[in-house]
Short mmCIF file of C-alpha atoms in Angstrom, two decimals:
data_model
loop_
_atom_site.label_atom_id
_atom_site.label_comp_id
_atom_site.label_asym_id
_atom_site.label_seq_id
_atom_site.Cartn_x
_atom_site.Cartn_y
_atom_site.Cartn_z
CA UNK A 1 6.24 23.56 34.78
CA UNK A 2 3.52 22.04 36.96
CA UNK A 3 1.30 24.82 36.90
CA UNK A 4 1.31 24.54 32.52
CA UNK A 5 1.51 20.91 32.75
CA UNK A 6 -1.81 21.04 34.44
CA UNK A 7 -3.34 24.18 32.36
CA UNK A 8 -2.52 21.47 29.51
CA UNK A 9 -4.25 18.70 31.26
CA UNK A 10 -7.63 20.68 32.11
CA UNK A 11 -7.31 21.38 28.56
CA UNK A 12 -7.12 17.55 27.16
CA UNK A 13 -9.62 16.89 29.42
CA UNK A 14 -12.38 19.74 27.82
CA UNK A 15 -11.84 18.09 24.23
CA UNK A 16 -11.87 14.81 25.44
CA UNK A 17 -15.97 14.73 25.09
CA UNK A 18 -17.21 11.50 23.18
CA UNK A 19 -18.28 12.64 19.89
CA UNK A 20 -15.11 14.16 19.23
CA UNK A 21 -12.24 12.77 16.59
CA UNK A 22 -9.18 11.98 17.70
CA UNK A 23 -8.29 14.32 14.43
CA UNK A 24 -10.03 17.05 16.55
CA UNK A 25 -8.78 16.50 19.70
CA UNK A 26 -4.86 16.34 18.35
CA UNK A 27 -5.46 19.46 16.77
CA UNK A 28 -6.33 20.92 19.51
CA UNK A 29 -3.59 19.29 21.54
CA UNK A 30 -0.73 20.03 19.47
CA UNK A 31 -2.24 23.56 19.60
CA UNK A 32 -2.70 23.81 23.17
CA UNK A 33 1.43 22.22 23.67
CA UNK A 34 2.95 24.80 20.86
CA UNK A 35 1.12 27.85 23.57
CA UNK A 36 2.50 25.50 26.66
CA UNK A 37 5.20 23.86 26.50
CA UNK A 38 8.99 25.94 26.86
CA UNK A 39 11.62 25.60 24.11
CA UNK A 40 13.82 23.17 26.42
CA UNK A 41 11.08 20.66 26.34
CA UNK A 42 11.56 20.36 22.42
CA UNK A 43 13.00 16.98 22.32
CA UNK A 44 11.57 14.25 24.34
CA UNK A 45 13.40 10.43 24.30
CA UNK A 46 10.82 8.83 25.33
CA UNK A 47 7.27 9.51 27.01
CA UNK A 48 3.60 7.47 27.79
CA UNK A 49 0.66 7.97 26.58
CA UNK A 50 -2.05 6.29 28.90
CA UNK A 51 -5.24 5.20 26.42
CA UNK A 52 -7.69 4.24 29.82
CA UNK A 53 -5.64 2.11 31.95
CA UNK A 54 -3.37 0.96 28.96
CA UNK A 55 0.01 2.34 29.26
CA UNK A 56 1.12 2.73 25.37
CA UNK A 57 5.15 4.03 25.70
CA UNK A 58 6.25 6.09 22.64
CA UNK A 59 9.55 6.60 21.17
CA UNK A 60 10.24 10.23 19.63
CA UNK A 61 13.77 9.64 19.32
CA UNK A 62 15.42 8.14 15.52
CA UNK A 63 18.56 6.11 17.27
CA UNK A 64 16.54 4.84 20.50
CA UNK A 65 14.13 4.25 17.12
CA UNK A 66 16.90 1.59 15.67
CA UNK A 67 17.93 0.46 19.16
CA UNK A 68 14.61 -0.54 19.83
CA UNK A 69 12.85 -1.90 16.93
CA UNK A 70 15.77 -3.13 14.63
CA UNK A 71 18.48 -4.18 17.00
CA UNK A 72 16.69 -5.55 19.56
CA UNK A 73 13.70 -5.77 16.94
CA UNK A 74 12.61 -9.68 18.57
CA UNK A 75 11.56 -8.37 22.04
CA UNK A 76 10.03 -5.58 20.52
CA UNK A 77 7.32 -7.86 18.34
CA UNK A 78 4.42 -8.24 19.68
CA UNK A 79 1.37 -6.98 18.47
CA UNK A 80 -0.88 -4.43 20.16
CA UNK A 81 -3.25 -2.59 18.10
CA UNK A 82 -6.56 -3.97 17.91
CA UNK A 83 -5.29 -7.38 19.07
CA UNK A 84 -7.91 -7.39 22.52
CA UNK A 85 -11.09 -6.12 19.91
CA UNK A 86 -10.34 -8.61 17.50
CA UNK A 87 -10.49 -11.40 20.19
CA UNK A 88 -14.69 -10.37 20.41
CA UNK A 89 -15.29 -9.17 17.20
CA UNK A 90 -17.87 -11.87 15.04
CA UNK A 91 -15.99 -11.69 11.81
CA UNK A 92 -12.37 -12.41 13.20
CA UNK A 93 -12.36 -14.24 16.44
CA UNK A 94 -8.72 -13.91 16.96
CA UNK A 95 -6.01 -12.47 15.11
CA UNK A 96 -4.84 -13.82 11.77
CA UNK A 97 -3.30 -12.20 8.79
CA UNK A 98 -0.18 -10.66 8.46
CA UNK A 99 -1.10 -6.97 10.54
CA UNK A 100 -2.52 -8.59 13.98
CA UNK A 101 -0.20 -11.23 14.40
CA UNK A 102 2.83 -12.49 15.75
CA UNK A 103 5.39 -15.32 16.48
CA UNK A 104 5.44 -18.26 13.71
CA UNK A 105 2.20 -16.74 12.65
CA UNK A 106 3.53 -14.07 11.01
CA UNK A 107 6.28 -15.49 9.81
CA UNK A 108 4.69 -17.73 7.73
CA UNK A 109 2.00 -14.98 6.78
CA UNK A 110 4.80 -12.41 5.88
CA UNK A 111 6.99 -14.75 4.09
CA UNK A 112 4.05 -16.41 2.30
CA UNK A 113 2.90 -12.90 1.01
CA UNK A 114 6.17 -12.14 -0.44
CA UNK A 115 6.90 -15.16 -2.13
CA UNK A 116 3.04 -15.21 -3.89
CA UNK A 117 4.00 -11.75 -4.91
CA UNK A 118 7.50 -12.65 -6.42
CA UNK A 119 6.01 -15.51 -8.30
CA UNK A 120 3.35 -13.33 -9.82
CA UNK A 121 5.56 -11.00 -11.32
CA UNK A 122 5.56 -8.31 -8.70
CA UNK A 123 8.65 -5.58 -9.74
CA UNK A 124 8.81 -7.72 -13.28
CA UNK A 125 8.58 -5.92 -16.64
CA UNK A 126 5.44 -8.14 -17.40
CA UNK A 127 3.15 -7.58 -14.66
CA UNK A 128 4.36 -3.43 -15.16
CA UNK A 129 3.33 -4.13 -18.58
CA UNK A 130 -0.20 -5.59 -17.38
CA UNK A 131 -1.25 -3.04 -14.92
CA UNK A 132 -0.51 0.08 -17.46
CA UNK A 133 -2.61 -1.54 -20.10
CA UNK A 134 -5.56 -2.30 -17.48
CA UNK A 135 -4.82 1.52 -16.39
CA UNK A 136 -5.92 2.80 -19.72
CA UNK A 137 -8.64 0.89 -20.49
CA UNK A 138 -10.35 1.98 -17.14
CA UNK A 139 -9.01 5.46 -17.76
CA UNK A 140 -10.28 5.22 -21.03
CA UNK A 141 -13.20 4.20 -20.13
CA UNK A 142 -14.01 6.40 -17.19
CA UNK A 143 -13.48 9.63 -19.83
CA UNK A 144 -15.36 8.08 -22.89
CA UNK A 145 -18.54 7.72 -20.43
CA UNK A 146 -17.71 11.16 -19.24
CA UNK A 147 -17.68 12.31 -22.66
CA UNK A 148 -20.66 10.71 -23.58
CA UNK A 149 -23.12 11.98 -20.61
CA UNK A 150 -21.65 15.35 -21.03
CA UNK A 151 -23.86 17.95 -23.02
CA UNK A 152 -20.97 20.20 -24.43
CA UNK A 153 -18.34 17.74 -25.07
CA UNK A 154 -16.42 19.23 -21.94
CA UNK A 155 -15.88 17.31 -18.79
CA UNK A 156 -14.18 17.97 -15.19
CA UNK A 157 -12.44 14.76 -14.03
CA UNK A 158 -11.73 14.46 -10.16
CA UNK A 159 -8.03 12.74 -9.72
CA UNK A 160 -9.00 11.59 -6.19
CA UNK A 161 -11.59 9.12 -7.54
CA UNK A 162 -9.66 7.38 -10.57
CA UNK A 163 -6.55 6.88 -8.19
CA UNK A 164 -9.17 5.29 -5.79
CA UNK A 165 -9.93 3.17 -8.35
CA UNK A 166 -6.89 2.28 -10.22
CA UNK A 167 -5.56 1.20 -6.54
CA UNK A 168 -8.13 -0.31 -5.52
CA UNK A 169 -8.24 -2.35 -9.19
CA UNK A 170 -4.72 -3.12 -9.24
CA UNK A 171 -5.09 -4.90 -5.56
CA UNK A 172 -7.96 -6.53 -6.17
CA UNK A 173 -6.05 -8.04 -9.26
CA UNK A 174 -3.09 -9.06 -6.83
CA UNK A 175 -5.75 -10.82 -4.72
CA UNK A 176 -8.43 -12.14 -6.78
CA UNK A 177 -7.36 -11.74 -10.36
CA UNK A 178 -10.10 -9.42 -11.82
CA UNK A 179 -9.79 -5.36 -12.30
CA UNK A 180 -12.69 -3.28 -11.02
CA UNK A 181 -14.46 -2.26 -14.32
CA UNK A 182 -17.56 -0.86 -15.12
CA UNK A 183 -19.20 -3.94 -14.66
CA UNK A 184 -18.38 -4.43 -11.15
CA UNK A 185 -17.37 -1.01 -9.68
CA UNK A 186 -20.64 -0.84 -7.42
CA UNK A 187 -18.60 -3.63 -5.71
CA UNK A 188 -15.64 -1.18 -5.02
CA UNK A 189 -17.11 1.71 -3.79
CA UNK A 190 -19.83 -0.65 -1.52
CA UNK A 191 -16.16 -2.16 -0.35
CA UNK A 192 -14.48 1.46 0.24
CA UNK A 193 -17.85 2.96 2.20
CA UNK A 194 -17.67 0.22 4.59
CA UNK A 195 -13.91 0.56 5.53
CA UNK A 196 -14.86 4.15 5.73
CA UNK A 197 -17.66 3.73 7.75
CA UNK A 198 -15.14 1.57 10.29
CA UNK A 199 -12.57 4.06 10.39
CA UNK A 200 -15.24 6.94 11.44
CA UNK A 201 -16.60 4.56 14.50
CA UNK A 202 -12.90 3.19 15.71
CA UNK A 203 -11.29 6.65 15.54
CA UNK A 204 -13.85 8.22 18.02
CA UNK A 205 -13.07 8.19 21.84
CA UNK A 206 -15.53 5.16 22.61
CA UNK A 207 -13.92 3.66 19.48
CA UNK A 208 -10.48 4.06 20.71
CA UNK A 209 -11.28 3.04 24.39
CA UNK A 210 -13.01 -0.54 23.38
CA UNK A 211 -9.99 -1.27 21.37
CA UNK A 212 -7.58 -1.39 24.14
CA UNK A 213 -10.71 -2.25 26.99
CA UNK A 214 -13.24 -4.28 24.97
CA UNK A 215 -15.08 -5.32 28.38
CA UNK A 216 -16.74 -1.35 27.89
CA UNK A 217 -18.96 -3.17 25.64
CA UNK A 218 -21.22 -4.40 28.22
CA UNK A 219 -21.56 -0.78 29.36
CA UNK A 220 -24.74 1.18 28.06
CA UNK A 221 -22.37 3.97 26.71
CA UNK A 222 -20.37 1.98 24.70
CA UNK A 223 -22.40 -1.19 23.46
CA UNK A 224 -24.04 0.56 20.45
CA UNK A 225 -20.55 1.49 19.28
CA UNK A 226 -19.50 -1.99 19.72
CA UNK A 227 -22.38 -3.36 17.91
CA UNK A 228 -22.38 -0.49 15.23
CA UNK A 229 -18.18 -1.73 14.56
CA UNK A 230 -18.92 -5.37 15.01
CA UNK A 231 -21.49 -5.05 12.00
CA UNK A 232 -19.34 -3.09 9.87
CA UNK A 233 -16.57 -4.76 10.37
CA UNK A 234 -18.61 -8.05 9.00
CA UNK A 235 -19.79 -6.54 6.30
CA UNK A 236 -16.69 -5.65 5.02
CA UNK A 237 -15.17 -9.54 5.32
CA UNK A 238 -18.13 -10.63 3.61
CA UNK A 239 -16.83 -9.29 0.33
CA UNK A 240 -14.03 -11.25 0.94
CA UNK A 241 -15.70 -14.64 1.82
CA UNK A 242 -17.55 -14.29 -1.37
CA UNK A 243 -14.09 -14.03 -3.44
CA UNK A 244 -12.77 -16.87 -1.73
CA UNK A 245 -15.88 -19.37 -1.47
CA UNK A 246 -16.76 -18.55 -4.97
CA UNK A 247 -12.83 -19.46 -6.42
CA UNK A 248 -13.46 -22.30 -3.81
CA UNK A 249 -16.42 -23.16 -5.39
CA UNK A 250 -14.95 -22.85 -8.91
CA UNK A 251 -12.02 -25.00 -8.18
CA UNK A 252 -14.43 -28.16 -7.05
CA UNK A 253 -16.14 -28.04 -10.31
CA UNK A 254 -12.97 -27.72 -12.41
CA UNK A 255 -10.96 -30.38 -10.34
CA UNK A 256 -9.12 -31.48 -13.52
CA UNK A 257 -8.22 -27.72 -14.90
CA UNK A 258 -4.57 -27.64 -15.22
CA UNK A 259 -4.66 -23.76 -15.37
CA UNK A 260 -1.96 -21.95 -13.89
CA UNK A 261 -2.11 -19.76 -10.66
CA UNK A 262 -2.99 -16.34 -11.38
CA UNK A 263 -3.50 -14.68 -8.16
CA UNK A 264 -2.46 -14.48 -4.62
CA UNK A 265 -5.62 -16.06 -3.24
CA UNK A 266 -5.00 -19.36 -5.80
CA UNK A 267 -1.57 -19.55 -3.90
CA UNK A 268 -3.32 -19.33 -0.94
CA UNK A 269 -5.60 -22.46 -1.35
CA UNK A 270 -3.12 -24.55 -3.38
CA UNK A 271 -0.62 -24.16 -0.05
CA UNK A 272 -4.19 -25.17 1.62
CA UNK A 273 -4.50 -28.19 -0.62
CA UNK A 274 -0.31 -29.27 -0.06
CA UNK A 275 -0.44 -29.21 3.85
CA UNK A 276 -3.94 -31.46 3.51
CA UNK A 277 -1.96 -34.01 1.33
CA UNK A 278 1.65 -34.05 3.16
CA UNK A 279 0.58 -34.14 6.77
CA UNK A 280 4.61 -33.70 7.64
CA UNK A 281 4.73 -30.14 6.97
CA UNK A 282 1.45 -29.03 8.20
CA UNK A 283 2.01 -25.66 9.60
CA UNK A 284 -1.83 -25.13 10.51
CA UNK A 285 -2.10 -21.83 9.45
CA UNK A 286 -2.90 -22.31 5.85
CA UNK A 287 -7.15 -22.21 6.62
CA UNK A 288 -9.71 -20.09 6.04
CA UNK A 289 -9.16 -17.74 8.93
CA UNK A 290 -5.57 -16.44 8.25
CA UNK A 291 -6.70 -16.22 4.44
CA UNK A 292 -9.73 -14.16 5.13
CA UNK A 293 -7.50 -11.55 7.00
CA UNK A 294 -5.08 -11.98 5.02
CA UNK A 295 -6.93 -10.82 1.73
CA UNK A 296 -8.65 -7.84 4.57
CA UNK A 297 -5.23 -7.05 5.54
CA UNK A 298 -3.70 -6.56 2.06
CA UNK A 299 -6.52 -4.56 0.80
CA UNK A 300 -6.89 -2.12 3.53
CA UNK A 301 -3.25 -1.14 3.51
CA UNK A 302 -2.36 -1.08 0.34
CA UNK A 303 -5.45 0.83 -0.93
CA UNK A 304 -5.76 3.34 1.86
CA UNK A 305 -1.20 4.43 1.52
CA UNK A 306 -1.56 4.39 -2.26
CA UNK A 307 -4.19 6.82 -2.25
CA UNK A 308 -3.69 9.19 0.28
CA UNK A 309 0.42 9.31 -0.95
CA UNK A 310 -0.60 10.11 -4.63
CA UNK A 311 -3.68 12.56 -3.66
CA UNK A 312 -0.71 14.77 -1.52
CA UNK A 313 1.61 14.46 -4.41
CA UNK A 314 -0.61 15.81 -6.90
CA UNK A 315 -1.38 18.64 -4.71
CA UNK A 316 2.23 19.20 -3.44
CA UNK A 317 3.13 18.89 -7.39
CA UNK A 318 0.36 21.87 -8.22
CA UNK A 319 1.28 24.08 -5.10
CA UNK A 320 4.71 23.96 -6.41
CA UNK A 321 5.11 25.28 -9.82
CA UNK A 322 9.16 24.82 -9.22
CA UNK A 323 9.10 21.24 -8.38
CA UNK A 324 6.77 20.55 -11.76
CA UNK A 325 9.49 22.22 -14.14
CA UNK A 326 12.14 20.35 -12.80
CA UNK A 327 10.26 17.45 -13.34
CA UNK A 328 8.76 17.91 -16.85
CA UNK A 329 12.14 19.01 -17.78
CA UNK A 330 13.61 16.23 -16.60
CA UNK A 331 11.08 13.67 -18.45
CA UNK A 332 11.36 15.77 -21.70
CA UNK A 333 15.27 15.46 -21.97
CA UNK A 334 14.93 11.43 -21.68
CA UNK A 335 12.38 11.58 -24.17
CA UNK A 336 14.66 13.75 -26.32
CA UNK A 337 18.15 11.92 -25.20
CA UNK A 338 16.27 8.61 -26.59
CA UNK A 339 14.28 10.42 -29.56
CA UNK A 340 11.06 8.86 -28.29
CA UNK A 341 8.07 10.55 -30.61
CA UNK A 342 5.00 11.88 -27.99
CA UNK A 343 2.70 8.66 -27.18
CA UNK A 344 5.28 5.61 -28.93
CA UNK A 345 6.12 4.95 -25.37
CA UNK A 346 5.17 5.36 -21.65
CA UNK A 347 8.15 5.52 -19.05
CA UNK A 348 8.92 2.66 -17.16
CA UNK A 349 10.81 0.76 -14.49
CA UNK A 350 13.95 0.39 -15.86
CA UNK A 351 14.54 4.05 -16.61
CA UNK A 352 14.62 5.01 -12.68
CA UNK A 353 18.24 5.31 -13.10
CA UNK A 354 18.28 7.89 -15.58
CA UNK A 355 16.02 10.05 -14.24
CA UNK A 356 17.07 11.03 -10.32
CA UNK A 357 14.78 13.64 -9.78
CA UNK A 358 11.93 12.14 -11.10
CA UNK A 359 12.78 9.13 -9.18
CA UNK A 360 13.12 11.28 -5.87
CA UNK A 361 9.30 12.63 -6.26
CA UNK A 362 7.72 9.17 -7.37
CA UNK A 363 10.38 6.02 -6.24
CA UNK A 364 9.77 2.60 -7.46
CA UNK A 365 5.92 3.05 -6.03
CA UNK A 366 7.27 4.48 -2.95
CA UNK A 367 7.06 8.74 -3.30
CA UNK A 368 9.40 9.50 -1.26
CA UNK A 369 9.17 13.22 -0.36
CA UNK A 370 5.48 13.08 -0.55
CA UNK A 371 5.49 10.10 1.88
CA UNK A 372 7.67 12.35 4.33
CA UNK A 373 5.73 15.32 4.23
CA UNK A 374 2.09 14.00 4.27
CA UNK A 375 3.26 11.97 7.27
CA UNK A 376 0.62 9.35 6.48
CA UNK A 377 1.38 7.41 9.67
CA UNK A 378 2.96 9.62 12.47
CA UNK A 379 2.81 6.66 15.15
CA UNK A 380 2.57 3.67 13.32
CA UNK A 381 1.51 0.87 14.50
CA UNK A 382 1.73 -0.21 17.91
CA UNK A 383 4.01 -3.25 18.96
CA UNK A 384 4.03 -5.24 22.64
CA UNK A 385 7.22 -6.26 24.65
CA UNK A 386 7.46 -9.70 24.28
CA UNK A 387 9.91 -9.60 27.07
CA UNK A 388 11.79 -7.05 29.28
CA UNK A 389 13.26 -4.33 27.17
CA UNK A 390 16.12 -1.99 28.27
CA UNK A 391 15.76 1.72 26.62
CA UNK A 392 18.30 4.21 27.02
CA UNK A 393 21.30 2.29 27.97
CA UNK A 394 19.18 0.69 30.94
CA UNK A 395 17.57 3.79 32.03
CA UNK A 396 13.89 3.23 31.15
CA UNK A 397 13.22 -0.80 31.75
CA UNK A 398 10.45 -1.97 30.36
CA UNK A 399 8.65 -5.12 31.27
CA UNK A 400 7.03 -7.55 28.85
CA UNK A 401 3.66 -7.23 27.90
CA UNK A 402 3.83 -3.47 27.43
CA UNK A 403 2.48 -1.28 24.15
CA UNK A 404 5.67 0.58 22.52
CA UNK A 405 5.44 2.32 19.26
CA UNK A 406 7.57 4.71 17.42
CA UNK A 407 6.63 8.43 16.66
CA UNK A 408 8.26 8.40 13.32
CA UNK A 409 7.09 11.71 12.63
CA UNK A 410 9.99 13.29 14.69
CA UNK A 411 12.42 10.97 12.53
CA UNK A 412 10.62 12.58 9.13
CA UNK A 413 10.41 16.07 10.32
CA UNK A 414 13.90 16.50 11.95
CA UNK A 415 15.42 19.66 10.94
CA UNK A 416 18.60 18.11 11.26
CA UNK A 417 18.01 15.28 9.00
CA UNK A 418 15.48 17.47 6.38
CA UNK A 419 16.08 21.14 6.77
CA UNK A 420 12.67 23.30 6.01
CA UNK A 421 10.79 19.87 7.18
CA UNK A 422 7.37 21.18 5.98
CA UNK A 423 8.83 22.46 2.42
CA UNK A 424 8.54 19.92 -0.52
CA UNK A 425 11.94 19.29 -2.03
CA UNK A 426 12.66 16.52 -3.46
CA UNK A 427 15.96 17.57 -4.24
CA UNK A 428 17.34 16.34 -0.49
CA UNK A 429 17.06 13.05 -1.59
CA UNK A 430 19.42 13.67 -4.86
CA UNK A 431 23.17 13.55 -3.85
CA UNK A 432 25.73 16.05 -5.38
CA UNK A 433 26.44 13.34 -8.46
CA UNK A 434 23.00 13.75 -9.23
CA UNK A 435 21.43 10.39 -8.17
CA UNK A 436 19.26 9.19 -5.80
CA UNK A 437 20.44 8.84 -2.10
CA UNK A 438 19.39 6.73 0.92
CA UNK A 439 18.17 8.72 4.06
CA UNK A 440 18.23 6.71 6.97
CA UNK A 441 16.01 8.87 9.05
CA UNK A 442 13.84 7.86 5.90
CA UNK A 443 11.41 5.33 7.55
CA UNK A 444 7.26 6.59 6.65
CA UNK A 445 6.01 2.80 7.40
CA UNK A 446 8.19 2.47 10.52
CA UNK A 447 11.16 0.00 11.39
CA UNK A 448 11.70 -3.09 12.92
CA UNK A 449 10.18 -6.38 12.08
CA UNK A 450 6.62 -5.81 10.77
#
């Protein structure tokens, strides 16, 4: 094998020129290992990747997976990505938030988030209730102006964009407590073109290389990237800052308004307002930092997985003409079982448990076969040893300090686990009773404490 493991390397090292993707050059990887690489070489524990002179040690393998990150999930932590670039960036200046952080930090960032969300309704009948009337009065409106500017009456919609927006509205309501409507939609897409705009400059190789080695930036080569990132990454917080100095703002001037908390970021600065009053339980982290990243945090994620899930259903749904009988068939008999008349009433919630297969293709916001298939994050995010970690029954050691991430891809595409990986069937997630089934292997936004 040394002779193809070094074809393979000469290979890496032609597409590894700087204005190339790292879409492009796994492409052409996975291309150039499918030609290289024998049959016996198909499953591989555990390997490293070295980004520069940063080791970054990936796990391939579903139980060393568990071992790892869930059972010895504490020493396993740490954060990695982006953690060094955020340290030099203007608009962060550290870590904060829930993504980048670690330690008490994030605990009180992750368990802050979850509580705000309970308390405003998230997974209640009220808040469902909310959102699906907001939906169709920005569906509504979206068609009526496409009606309108239309010369024949006719109009062609594009999916893509109104998910964008309803996703992006329905966060920005978590967060702030306004939809994205008419009024203000210049706001959204100004918002989406920036994180865009990031995404395009981190992803390249310079990108990728300041990230772990953010000292390149003093390097001719590399310090227009830098500065070309460091202003877009600005831009984006600043829409942010405005939200939150602007509710600041409004708070001062309505000191004696006794209205109640309608958003996550009004949580946010009463917990602000608590620690400043009872010194005792000061935790230090409720400021202005960790709630600017926070809100960045939230956003990004949530927007970008929402989007990209329900733009591959929608195509998996119309390359599959079997999967969208089953499932019309499915929501016709409920309608019929329950003698609901066409528009009295939009399915909800509460009616996952009578529909299986329905719930197998869309599940309580997660879709579950269209999450495995698009394999929206292959790696993950990258964690750090926060001390020395044992793989393999004490075969690999691992000292602390060190980037470790899981390739959950090979969990989601294991033959084993999904037979015909790359075919959508939602039907593997229905047991033989008819109901909806737990998959382990099952794990598109990793595992582990994150």
């Amino acid at each position: 094998m040394e002779a193809d493991l070094g074809q393979i390397c000469n290979l890496a090292c032609k597409a590894l020129q700087l204005n190339k993707t790292e879409w492009e050059i796994a492409k052409y990887l996975k291309m150039t290992l499918e030609e290289k690489i024998p049959p016996k070489w198909d499953v591989i524990v555990v390997y490293t990747l070295w980004l520069g002179e940063d080791p970054v040690v990936v796990i391939s393998d579903f139980e060393c997976m568990r071992d790892t990150f869930v059972k010895a999930g504490e020493a396993c932590s740490g954060r990695h990505l982006m953690t060094a670039i955020n340290n030099v960036l203007t608009a962060t200046n550290g870590n904060y938030g829930v993504i980048r952080t670690e330690g008490d930090r994030w605990r009180i960032m992750r368990r802050f988030t979850l509580q705000a969300m309970r308390d405003l309704g998230m997974g209640r009948s009220n808040l469902e209730q909310k959102f699906f009337d907001d939906f169709q009065q920005q569906i509504y409106e979206a068609l009526t102006k496409q009606i309108e500017q239309s010369e024949d009456g006719s109009i062609i919609t594009r999916l893509d964009q109104m998910i964008d927006i309803l996703a992006g509205s329905t966060i920005n309501q978590m967060l702030f407590g306004y939809p994205f409507t008419e009024d203000n939609l210049k706001n959204f897409y100004n918002l989406k073109e920036k994180l865009e705009q990031q995404r395009l400059t981190i992803t390249t190789i310079r990108g990728r290389l300041l990230m772990g080695m953010p000292w390149l930036r003093y390097f001719p080569l590399f310090s227009s990237t830098f500065k070309e990132f460091d202003s877009q990454v600005s831009s984006t917080y600043s829409f942010f800052e405005f939200n939150i100095f602007e509710r600041i703002k409004k708070r001062f001037n309505e000191e004696n308004n006794e209205e109640k908390t309608k958003d996550l970021l009004d949580y946010f600065l009463d917990q602000m307002e608590e620690e400043k009053i009872n010194g005792r339980k000061n935790t230090g982290e409720f400021n202005l930092e960790n709630l600017r990243s926070l809100c960045y945090d939230l956003f990004l994620a949530g927007q970008e997985t929402i989007c990209i899930t329900l733009n591959f259903l929608l195509l998996y749904l119309l390359l599959d003409q079997r999967v969208q009988f089953k499932l019309q068939k499915e929501l016709d008999e409920f309608k019929e079982r329950h003698k609901y008349l066409e528009g009295e009433r939009h399915f909800k919630m509460v009616d996952r448990s009578e529909l299986p297969y329905t719930n197998a293709v869309i599940n309580v916001g997660n879709l579950i076969e269209s999450q495995r298939l698009c394999n929206l994050l292959p790696l993950n995010l990258s964690h750090r040893t926060t001390k020395d970690v044992q793989l393999l029954d004490g075969k690999i050691k691992l000292p602390a300090g060190v980037a470790i991430v899981p390739q959950i891809s090979c969990a989601l595409f294991d033959e084993k686990i999904f037979p015909e990986p790359n075919r959508f069937l939602p039907e593997r997630f229905i047991d033989k009773n008819g109901c909806l089934k737990r998959i382990e292997q099952f794990v598109p936004f990793s595992l582990g404490k994150r």
